[in-house]
CSV table of C-alpha atoms in Angstrom, one decimal:
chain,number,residue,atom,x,y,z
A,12,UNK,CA,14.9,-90.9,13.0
A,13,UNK,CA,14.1,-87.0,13.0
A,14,UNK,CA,14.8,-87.1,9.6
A,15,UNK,CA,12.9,-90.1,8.1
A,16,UNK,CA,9.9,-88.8,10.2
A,17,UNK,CA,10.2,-85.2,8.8
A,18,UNK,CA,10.6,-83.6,11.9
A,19,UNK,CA,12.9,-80.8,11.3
A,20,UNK,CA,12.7,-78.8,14.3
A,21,UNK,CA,13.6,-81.5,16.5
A,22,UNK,CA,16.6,-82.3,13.6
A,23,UNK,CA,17.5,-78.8,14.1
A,24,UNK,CA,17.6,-78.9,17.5
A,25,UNK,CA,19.9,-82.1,17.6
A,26,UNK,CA,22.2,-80.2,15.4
A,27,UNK,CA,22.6,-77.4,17.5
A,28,UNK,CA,23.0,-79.4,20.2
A,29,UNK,CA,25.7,-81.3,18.2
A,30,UNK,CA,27.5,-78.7,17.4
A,31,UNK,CA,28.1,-77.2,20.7
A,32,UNK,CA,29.3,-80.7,22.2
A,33,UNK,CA,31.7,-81.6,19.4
A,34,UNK,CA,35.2,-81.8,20.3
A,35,UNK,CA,36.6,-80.8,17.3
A,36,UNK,CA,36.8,-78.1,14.9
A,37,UNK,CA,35.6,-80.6,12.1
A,38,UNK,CA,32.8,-81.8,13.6
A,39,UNK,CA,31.7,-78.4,14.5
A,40,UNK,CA,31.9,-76.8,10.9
A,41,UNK,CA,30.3,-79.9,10.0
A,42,UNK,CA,27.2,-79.9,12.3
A,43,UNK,CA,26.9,-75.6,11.6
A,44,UNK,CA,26.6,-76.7,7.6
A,45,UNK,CA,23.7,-78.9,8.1
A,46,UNK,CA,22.1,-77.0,10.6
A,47,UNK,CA,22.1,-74.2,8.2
A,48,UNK,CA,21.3,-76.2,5.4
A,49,UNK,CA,18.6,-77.7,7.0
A,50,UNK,CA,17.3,-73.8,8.8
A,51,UNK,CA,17.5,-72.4,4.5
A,52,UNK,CA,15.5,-75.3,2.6
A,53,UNK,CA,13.7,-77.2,5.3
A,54,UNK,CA,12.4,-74.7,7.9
A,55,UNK,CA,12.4,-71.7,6.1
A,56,UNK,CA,14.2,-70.1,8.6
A,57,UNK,CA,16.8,-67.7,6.4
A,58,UNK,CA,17.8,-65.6,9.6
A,59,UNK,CA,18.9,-69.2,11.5
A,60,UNK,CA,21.0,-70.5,8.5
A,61,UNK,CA,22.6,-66.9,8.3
A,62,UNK,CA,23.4,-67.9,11.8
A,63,UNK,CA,24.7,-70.9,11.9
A,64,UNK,CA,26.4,-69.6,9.3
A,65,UNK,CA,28.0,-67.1,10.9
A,66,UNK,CA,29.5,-69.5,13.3
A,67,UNK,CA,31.1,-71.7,10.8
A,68,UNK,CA,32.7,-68.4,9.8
A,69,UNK,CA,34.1,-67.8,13.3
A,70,UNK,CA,35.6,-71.4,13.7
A,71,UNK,CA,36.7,-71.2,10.0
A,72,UNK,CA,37.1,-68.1,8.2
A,73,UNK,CA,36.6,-68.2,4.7
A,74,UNK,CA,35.1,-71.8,5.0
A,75,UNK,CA,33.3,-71.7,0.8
A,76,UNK,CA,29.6,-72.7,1.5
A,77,UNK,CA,29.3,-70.7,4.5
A,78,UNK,CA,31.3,-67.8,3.2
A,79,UNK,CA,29.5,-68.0,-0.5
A,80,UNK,CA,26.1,-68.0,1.3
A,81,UNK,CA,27.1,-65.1,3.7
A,82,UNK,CA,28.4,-62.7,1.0
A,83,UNK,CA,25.0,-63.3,-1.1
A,84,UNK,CA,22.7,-62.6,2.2
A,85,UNK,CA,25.0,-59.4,3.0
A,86,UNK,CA,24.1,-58.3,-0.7
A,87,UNK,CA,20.8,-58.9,-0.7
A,88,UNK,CA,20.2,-57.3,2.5
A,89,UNK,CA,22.4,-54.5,2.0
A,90,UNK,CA,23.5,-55.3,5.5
A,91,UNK,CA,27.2,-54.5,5.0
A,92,UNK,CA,28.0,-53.2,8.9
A,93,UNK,CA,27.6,-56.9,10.0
Protein backbone atom coordinates (compact mmCIF):
# COMPACT_ATOMS: atom_id res chain seq x y z
CA UNK A 1 0.00 0.00 0.00
CA UNK A 2 2.77 2.54 1.13
CA UNK A 3 4.38 1.89 -1.79
CA UNK A 4 1.74 2.15 -4.60
CA UNK A 5 0.59 5.40 -2.79
CA UNK A 6 4.23 6.86 -2.77
CA UNK A 7 4.47 7.21 0.70
CA UNK A 8 7.92 6.55 1.58
CA UNK A 9 8.28 7.64 4.95
CA UNK A 10 5.61 5.58 6.26
CA UNK A 11 7.40 2.57 3.82
CA UNK A 12 10.47 3.38 5.73
CA UNK A 13 9.06 3.27 8.82
CA UNK A 14 7.51 -0.27 8.17
CA UNK A 15 10.85 -1.43 7.26
CA UNK A 16 12.49 -0.38 10.25
CA UNK A 17 9.95 -1.75 12.09
CA UNK A 18 10.39 -5.01 10.15
CA UNK A 19 13.64 -5.38 10.58
CA UNK A 20 13.76 -5.21 14.24
CA UNK A 21 10.88 -7.89 14.63
CA UNK A 22 12.32 -10.46 12.20
CA UNK A 23 13.25 -13.64 13.58
CA UNK A 24 15.95 -14.38 11.44
CA UNK A 25 19.09 -13.26 10.27
CA UNK A 26 17.67 -13.39 6.62
CA UNK A 27 14.91 -11.43 6.98
CA UNK A 28 16.78 -8.86 8.86
CA UNK A 29 19.61 -8.27 6.16
CA UNK A 30 16.81 -8.38 3.88
CA UNK A 31 14.51 -5.66 5.42
CA UNK A 32 18.10 -3.35 6.20
CA UNK A 33 18.70 -3.64 2.15
CA UNK A 34 15.46 -2.04 1.35
CA UNK A 35 15.30 0.27 3.97
CA UNK A 36 18.54 1.59 2.69
CA UNK A 37 17.64 1.33 -0.70
CA UNK A 38 14.59 3.00 -0.25
CA UNK A 39 16.56 5.96 2.58
CA UNK A 40 19.47 6.43 -0.86
CA UNK A 41 16.99 6.89 -4.00
CA UNK A 42 13.58 7.60 -2.55
CA UNK A 43 13.97 9.90 0.51
CA UNK A 44 17.17 11.29 -0.13
CA UNK A 45 18.25 10.45 3.08
CA UNK A 46 22.18 9.33 2.40
CA UNK A 47 23.08 9.43 6.20
CA UNK A 48 19.82 6.75 6.92
CA UNK A 49 20.93 4.30 4.12
CA UNK A 50 24.57 4.54 5.47
CA UNK A 51 22.77 3.32 8.48
CA UNK A 52 20.90 0.81 7.79
CA UNK A 53 23.68 -0.11 6.19
CA UNK A 54 25.80 -0.33 8.78
CA UNK A 55 23.50 -2.76 10.44
CA UNK A 56 23.43 -5.18 7.70
CA UNK A 57 27.12 -5.05 8.21
CA UNK A 58 26.89 -5.97 11.84
CA UNK A 59 24.43 -9.07 11.29
CA UNK A 60 26.53 -9.93 8.17
CA UNK A 61 30.00 -8.80 7.68
CA UNK A 62 31.05 -8.38 4.29
CA UNK A 63 27.39 -8.73 3.09
CA UNK A 64 28.36 -7.13 -1.07
CA UNK A 65 25.66 -4.37 -1.51
CA UNK A 66 25.88 -3.12 1.91
CA UNK A 67 29.71 -3.47 2.08
CA UNK A 68 30.21 -2.06 -1.73
CA UNK A 69 27.99 1.02 -0.66
CA UNK A 70 29.83 1.49 2.69
CA UNK A 71 33.40 1.44 1.36
CA UNK A 72 32.27 4.21 -1.47
CA UNK A 73 30.51 6.51 1.37
CA UNK A 74 33.79 6.02 3.70
CA UNK A 75 35.80 7.33 0.57
CA UNK A 76 33.89 9.94 -0.35
CA UNK A 77 33.64 11.24 3.06
CA UNK A 78 37.05 10.59 4.03
CA UNK A 79 35.48 9.19 7.12
CA UNK A 80 37.92 6.34 7.68
CA UNK A 81 37.79 6.24 11.79
CA UNK A 82 34.20 4.89 11.48
Amino acid sequence: VFRSEERWEDLAGALERGAQAAPGRDEKIAYGLRLARLAKKRLGDRARAMAAYERVVEIAPGQPEATSHLVDYFTETEAWER
